[in-house]
Short mmCIF file of C-alpha atoms and ligand atoms in Angstrom, two decimals:
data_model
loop_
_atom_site.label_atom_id
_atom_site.label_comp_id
_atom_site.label_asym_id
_atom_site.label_seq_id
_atom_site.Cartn_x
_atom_site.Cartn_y
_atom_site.Cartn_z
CA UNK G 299 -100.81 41.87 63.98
CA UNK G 300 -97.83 44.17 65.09
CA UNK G 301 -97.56 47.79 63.26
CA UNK G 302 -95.05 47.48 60.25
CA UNK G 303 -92.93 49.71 62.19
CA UNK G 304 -91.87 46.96 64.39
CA UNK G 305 -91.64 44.41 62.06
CA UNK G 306 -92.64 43.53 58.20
CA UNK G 307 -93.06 39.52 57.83
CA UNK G 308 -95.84 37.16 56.19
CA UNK G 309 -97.68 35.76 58.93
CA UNK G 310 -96.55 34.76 62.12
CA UNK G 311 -98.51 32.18 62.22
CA UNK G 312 -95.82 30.35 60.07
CA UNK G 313 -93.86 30.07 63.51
CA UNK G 314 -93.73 26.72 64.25
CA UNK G 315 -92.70 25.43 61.68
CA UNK G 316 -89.85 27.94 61.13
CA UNK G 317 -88.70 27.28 64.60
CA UNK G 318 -88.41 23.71 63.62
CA UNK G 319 -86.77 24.05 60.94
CA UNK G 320 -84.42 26.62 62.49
CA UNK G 321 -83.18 23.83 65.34
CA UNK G 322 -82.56 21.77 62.29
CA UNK G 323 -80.11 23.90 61.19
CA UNK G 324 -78.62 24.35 64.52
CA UNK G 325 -77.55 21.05 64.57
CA UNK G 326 -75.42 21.26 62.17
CA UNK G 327 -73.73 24.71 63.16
CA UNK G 328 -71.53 23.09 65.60
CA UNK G 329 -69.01 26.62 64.82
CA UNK G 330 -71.53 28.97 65.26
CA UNK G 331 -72.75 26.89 68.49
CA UNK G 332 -69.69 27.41 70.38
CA UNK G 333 -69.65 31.04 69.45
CA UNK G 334 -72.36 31.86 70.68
CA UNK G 335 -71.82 29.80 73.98
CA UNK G 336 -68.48 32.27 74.59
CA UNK G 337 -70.98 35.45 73.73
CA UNK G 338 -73.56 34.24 76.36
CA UNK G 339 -70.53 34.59 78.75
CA UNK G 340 -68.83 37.63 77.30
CA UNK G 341 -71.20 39.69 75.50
CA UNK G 342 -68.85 41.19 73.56
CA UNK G 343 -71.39 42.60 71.52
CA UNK G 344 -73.59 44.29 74.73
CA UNK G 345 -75.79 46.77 73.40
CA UNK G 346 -74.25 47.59 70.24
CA UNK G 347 -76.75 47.99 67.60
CA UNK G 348 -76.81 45.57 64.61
CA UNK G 349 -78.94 45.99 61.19
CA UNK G 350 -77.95 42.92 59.24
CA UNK G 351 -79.15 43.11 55.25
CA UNK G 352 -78.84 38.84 54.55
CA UNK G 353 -81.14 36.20 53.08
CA UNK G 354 -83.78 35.53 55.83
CA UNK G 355 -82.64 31.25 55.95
CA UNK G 356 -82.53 29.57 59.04
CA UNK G 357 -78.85 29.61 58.66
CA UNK G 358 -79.34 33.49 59.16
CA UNK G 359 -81.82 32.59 61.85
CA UNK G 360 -79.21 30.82 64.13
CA UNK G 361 -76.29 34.06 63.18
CA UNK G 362 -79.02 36.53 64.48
CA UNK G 363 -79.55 34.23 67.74
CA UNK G 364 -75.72 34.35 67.66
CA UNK G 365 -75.29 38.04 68.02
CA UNK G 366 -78.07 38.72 70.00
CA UNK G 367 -76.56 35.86 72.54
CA UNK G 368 -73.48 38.47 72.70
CA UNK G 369 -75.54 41.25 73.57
CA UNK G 370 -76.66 42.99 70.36
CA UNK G 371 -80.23 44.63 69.26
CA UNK G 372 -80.48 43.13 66.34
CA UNK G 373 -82.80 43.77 63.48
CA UNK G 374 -83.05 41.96 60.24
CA UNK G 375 -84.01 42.90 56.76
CA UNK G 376 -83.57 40.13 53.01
CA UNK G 377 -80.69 41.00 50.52
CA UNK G 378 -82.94 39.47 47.98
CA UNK G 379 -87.02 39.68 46.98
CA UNK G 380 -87.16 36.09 46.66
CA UNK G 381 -84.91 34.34 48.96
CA UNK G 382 -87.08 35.03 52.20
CA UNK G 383 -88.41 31.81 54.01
CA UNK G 384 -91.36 33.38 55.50
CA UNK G 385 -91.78 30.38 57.90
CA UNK G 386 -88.17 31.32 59.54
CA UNK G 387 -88.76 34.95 59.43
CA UNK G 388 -92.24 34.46 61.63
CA UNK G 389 -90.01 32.29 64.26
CA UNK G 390 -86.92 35.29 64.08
CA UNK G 391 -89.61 37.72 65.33
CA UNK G 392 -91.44 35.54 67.65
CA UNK G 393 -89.12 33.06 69.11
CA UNK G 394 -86.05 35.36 69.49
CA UNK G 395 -87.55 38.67 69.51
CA UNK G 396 -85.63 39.90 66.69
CA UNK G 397 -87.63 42.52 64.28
CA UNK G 398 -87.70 41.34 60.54
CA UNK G 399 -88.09 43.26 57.65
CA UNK G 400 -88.71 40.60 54.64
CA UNK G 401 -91.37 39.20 52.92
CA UNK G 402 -90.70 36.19 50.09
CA UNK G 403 -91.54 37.88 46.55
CA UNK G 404 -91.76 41.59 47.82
CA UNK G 405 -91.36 43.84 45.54
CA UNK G 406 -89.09 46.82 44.69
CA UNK G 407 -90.92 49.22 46.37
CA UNK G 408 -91.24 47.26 49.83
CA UNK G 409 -87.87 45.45 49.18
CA UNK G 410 -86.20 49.10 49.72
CA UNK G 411 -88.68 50.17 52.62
CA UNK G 412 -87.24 47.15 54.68
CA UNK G 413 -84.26 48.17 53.87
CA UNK G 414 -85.15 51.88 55.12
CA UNK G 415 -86.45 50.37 58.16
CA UNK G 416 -83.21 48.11 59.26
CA UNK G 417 -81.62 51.77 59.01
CA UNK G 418 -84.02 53.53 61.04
CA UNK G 419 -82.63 51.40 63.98
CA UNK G 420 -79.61 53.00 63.50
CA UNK G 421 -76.95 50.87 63.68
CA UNK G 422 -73.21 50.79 64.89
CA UNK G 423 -72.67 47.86 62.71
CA UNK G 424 -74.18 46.36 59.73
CA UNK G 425 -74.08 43.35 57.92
CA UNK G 426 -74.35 43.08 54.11
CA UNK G 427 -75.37 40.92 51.52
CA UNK G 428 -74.38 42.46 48.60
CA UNK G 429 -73.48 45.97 49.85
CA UNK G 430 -76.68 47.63 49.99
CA UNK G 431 -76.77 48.61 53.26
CA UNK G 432 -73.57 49.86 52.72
CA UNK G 433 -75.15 51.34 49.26
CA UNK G 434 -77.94 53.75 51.14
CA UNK G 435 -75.92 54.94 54.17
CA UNK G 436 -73.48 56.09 50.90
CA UNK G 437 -76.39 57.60 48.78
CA UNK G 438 -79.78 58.33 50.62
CA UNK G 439 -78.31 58.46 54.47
CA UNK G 440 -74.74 60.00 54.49
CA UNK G 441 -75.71 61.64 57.49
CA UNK G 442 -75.79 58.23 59.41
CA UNK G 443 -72.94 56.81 58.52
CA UNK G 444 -70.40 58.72 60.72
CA UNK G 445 -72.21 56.28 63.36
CA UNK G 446 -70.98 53.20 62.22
CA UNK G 447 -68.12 51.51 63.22
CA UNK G 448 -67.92 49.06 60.48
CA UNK G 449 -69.37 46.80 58.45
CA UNK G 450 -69.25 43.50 57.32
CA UNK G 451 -69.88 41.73 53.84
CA UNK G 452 -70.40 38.23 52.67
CA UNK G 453 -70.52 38.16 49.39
CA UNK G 454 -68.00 38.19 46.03
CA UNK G 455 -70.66 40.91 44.27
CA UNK G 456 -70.39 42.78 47.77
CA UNK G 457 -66.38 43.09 48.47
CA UNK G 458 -66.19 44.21 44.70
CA UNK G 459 -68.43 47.23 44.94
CA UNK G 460 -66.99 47.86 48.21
CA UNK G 461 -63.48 48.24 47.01
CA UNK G 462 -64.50 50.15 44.94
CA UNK G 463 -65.81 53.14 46.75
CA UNK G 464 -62.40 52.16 48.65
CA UNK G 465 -60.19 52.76 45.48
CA UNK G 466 -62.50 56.39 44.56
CA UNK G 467 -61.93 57.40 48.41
CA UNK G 468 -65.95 57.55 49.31
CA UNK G 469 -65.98 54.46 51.67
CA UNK G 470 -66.74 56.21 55.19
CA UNK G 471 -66.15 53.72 57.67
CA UNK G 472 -64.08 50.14 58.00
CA UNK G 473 -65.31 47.20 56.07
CA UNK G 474 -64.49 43.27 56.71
CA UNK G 475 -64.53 41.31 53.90
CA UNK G 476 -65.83 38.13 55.16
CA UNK G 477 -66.39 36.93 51.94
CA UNK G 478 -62.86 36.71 51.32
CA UNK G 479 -61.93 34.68 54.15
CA UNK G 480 -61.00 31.58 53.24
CA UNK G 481 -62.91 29.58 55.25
CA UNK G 482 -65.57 31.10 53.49
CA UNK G 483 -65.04 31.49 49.78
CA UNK G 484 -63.00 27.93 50.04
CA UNK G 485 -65.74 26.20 51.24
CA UNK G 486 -69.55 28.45 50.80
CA UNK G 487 -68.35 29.73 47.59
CA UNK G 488 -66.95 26.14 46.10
CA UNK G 489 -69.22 23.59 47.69
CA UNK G 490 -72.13 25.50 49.34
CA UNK G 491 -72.95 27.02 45.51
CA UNK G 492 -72.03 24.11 43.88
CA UNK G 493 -74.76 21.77 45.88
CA UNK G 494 -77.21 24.44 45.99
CA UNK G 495 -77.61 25.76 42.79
CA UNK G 496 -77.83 22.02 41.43
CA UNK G 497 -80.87 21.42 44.23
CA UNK G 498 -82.60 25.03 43.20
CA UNK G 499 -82.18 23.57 39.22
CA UNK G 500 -83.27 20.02 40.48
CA UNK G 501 -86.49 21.46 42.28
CA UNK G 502 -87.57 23.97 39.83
CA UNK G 503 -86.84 21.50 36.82
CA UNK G 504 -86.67 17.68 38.42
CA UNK G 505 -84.80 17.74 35.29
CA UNK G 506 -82.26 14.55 34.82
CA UNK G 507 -78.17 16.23 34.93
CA UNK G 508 -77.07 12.94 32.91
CA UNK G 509 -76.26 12.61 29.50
CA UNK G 510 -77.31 16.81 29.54
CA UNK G 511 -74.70 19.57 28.22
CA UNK G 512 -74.73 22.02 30.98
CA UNK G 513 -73.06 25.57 29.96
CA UNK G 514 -71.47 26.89 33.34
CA UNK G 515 -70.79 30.78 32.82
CA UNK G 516 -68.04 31.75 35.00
CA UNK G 517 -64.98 29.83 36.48
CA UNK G 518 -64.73 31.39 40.26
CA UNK G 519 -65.21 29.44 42.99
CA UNK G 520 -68.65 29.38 42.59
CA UNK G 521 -68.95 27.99 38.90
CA UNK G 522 -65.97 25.76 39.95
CA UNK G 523 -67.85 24.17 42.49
CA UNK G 524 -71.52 24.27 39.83
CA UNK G 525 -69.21 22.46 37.12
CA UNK G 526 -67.51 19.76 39.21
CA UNK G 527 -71.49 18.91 40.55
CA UNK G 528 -72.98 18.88 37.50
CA UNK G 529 -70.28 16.60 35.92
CA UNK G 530 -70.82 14.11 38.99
CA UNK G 531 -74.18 13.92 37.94
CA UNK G 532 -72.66 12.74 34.29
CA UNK G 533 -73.67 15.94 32.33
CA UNK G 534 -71.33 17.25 29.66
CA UNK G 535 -69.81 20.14 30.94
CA UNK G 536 -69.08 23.77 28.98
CA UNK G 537 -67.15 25.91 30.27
CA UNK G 538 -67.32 29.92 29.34
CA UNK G 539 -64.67 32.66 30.89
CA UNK G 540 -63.39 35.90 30.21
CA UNK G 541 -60.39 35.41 31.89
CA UNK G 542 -57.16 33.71 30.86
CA UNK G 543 -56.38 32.23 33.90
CA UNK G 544 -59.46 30.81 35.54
CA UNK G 545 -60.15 29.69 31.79
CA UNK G 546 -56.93 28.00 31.45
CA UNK G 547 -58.16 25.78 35.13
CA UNK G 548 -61.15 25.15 33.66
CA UNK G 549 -59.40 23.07 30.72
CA UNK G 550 -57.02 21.58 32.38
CA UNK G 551 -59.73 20.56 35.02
CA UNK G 552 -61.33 18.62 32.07
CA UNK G 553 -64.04 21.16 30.95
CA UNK G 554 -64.92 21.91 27.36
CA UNK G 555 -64.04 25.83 27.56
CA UNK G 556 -65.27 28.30 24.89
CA UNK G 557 -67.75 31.00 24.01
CA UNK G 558 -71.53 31.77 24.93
CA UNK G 559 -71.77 32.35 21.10
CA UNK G 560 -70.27 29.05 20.40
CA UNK G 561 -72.44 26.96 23.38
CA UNK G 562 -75.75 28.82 22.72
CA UNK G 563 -76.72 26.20 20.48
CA UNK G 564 -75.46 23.16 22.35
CA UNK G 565 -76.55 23.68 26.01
CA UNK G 566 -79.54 22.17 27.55
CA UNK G 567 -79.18 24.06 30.69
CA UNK G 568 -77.28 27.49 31.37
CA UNK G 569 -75.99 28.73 34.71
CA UNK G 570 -74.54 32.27 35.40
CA UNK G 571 -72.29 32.64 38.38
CA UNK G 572 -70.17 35.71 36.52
CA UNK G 573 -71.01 38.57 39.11
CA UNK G 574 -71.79 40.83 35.54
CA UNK G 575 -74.42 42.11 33.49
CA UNK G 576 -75.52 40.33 30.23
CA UNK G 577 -73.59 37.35 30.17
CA UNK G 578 -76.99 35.33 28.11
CA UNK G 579 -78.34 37.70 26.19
CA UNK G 580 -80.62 38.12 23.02
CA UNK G 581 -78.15 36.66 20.41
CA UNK G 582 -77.88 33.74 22.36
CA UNK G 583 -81.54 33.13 23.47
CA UNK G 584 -81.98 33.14 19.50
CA UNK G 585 -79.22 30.26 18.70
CA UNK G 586 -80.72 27.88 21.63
CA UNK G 587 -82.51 24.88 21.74
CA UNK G 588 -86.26 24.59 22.09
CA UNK G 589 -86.81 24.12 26.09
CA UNK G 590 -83.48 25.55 26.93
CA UNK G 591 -83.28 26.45 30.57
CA UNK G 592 -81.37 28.92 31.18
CA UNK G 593 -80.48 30.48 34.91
CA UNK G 594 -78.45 32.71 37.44
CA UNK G 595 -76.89 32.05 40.51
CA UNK G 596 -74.74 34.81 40.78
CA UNK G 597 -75.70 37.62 43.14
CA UNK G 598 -77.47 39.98 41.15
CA UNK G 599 -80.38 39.20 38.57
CA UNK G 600 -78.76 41.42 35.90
CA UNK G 601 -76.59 38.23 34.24
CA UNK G 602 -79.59 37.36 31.72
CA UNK G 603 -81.32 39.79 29.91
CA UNK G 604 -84.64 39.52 30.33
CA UNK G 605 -86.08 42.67 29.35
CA UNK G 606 -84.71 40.79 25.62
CA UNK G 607 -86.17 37.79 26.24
CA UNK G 608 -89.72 39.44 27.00
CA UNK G 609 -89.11 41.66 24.40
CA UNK G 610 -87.81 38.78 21.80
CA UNK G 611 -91.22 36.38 23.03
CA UNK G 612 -94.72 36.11 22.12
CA UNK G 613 -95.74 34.61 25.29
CA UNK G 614 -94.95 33.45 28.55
CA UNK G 615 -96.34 30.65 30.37
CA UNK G 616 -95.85 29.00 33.92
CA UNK G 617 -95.53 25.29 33.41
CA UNK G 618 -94.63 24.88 36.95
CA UNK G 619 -93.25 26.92 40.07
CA UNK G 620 -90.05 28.79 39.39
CA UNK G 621 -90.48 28.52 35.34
CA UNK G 622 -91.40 30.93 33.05
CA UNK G 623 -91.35 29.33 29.67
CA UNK G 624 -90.96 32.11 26.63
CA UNK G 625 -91.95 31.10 23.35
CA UNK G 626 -89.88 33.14 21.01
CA UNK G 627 -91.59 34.31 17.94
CA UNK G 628 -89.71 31.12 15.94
CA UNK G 629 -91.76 29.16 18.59
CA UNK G 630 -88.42 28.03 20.44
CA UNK G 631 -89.23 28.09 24.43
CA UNK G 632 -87.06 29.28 26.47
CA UNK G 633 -87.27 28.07 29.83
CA UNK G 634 -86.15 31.26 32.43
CA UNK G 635 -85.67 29.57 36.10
CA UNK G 636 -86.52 32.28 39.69
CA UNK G 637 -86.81 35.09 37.78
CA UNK G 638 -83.20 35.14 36.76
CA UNK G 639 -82.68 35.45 40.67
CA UNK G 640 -80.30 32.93 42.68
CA UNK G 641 -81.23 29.92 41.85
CA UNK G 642 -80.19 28.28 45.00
CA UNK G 643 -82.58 30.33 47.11
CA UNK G 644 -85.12 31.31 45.32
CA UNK G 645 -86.09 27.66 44.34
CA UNK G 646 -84.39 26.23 47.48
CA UNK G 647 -82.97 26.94 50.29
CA UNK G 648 -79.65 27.82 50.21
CA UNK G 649 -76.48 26.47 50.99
CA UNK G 650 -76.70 23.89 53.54
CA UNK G 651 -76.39 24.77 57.16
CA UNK G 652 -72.83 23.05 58.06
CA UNK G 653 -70.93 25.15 55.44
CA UNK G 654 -72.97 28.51 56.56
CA UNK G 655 -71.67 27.78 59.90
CA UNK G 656 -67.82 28.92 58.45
CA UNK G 657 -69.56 31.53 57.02
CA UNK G 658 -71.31 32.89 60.04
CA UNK G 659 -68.50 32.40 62.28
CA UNK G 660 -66.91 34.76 60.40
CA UNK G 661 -69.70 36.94 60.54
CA UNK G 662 -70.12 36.95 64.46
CA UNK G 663 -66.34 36.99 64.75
CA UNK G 664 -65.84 40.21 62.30
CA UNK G 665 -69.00 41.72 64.64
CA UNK G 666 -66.68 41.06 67.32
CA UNK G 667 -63.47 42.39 66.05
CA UNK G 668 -65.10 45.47 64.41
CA UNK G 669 -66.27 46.69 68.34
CA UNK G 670 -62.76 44.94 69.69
CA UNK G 671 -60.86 47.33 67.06
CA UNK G 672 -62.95 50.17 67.06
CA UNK G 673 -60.32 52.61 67.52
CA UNK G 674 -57.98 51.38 65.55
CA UNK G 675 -59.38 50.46 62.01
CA UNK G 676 -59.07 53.08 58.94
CA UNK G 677 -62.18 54.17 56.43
CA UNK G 678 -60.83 50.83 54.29
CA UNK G 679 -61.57 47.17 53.14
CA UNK G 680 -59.79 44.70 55.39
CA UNK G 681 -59.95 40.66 55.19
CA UNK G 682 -60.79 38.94 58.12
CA UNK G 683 -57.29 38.42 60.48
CA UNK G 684 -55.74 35.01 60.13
CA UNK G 685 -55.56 33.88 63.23
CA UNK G 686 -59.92 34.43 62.96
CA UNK G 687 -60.05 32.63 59.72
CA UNK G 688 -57.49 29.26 60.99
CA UNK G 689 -59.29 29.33 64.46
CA UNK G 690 -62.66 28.73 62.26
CA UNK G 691 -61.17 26.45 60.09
CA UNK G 692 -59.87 24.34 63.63
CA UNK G 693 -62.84 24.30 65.72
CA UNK G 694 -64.33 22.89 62.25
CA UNK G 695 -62.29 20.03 61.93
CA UNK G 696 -62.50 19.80 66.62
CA UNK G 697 -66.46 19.55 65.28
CA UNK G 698 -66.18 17.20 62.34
CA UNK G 699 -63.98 14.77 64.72
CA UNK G 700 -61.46 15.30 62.52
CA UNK G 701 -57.68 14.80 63.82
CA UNK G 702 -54.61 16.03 61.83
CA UNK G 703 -51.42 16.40 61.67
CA UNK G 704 -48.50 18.48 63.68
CA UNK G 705 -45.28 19.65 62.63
CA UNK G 706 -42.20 18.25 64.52
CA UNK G 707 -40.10 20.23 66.30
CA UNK G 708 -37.47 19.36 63.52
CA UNK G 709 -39.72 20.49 61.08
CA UNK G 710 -40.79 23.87 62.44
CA UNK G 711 -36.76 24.29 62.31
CA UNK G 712 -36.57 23.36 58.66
CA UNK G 713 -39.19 25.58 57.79
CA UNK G 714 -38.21 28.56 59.69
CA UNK G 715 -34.22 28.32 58.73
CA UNK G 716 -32.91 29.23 55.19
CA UNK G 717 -29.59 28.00 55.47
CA UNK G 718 -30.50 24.55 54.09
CA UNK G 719 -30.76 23.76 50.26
CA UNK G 720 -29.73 21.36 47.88
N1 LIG T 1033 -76.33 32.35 50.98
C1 LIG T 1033 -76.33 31.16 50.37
N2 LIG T 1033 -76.95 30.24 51.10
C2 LIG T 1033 -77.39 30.86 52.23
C3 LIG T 1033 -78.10 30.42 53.37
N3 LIG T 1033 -78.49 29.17 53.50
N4 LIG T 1033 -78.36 31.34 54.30
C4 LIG T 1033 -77.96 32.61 54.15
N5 LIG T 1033 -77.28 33.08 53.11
C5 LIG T 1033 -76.99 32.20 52.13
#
């Protein structure tokens, strides 16, 4: 075995199996595919220096083989304790010769060491999850960041803590929101979360959906795409928002909309998907029903309190893998799925690899652009450039054999002249 230095995974003897499962995924990345057929060519990425900070999927897997294909050194650390698949991260180091810093279930401690260690490869570019890359070169390694040329971000939780070290003036270097592209958060956010965190709840659980009041805590495109699933599967959906709006779509979209207070007592299963702290918390562990489940699949694992519900229980037991059942001290269970961590990977695997591929083109593409642009991008938060995010969304459709339609040359007139009207 390798010195930690180099690299921090499980076993490699997991390999094979990682690899396999890696191809898999390929296969359905026809975006990501062609991208990295053009970077083989190119290398527009040719010795540039990449520490990406992502869930270690085989999704990632095929990204990483992506940017190294364009000429990167790339090294690879989780965004999350419990999303690693240890199998893929054993193929990552062996099979592309990328150095991995994750271990499924590390802790704390070694969760910030591999980050520590994606930073000690100094990187011109990095690649977040959730901002804490980002996070560290801000706090614990200011002196590194004057080195990077920007950054990149996937995620909603991410692009809000981002802007807002933009809006206090601390950010110090360019940022791409790839998260806010819209052939990602139309498509990863909505459908990607919306199957996955059903499959995490199905595997954990094997719980039936049907005939089952599910309370769905936040109405972005995540718990948009979580509510329409889980009333496919023919359970009663509840609907709980803090704002006007997104509540007001969730009513009209034929949800039941109102308080946690008010759905504590009626839900058989909760999901987060708020992005905030406490959304289930200990006045509404104490209104539920006995063998409740209750779980997250927002980013963070601060949307249920658990320090209450440990606090609140007399015991906890592990009726099977991913549930820790409390028994309050009325006797009630409460059933806590992954810790409280996303549900979709810590019990699964993810979103499914065709609507990562959007995802990860943007990815490699903001890589691209951030070394393209170098010179000419400010210490800010930018979205990825249209023309990126409509070329993804083509080549997806050129991939799905899809044909559509084309404006006439009358109607390009119409829509570029104001002169006509009623
Ligand atoms: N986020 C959600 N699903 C993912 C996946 N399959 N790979 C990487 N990041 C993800």
């Amino acid at each position: 075995m390798k010195r930690k230095t180099e690299f921090d995974i499980k076993s490699i003897r997991l390999a094979n199996q990682g690899k396999s499962r890696i191809e898999w995924a390929e296969k359905q990345m026809d975006v990501l595919r062609l991208i990295k057929q053009r970077f083989e060519k190119e290398k527009p990425l040719k010795d540039i220096r990449i520490s990406a900070c992502l869930h270690v999927t085989t999704e990632t897997a095929n990204l990483m083989n992506t940017l190294k294909a364009g000429g990167a050194q790339v090294v690879l650390c989780a965004s999350n304790p419990l999303s690693t698949q240890d199998d893929t991260a054993a193929s990552i180091v062996r099979d592309f010769k990328i150095p991995v810093f994750a271990v499924c279930g590390e802790d704390r401690k070694t969760y910030y060491q591999h980050l520590k260690a994606a930073l000690d490869h100094k990187p011109q570019i990095t690649m977040d999850d959730g901002a804490d890359l980002v996070s560290e070169l801000h706090s614990k390694r200011k002196k590194q960041a004057k080195d990077i040329l920007g950054s990149s971000e996937e995620t909603t939780t991410g692009v809000i803590r981002l802007r807002s070290m933009e809006k206090k003036g601390i950010l110090k270097f360019p940022v791409i929101a790839v998260n806010d592209a819209q052939t990602k958060h139309l498509f990863d956010n909505y459908y990607g979360t919306g199957q996955s965190t059903i499959d995490g709840i199905l595997r954990a659980t094997n719980l039936l959906f049907a005939g089952k009041t599910v309370v769905v805590a936040g109405y972005g495109n995540c718990g948009k795409g979580v509510a329409l699933r889980s009333k496919a599967l023919g359970a009663h959906v509840i609907v709980t928002e803090v704002e006007p709006i997104r509540a007001l779509q969730a009513a009209m979209d034929g949800y039941e909309v109102t308080t946690m207070e008010k759905a504590a007592p009626r839900g058989d299963i909760f999901i987060t998907l708020t992005g905030d702290i406490s959304v289930v918390r200990k006045e509404h562990f104490l209104k539920m029903k006995d063998g409740a489940v209750v779980c997250n699949s927002g980013h963070f694992d601060v949307e249920i309190d658990i320090k209450d519900l440990t606090k609140m229980s007399k015991t906890k037991e592990i009726p099977r893998t991913f549930v820790e059942a409390y028994q309050l001290k009325s006797g009630k269970k409460v059933n806590l799925l992954g810790e409280g961590r996303l549900i979709n990977l810590a019990a699964a695997e993810g979103h499914p690899a065709s609507v990562m591929d959007m995802s990860f083109a943007n990815q490699a593409l903001a890589a691209e652009y951030i070394v393209k642009n170098n010179n000419k991008l400010a210490k800010k938060v930018y979205v990825v450039p249209e023309e990126i995010d409509v070329e993804i969304a083509r080549l997806k459709l050129k991939t799905m054999g899809i044909i559509y339609d084309k404006l006439t040359p009358k109607q390009e007139k119409y829509l570029a002249s104001w002169k006509l009207g009623t």
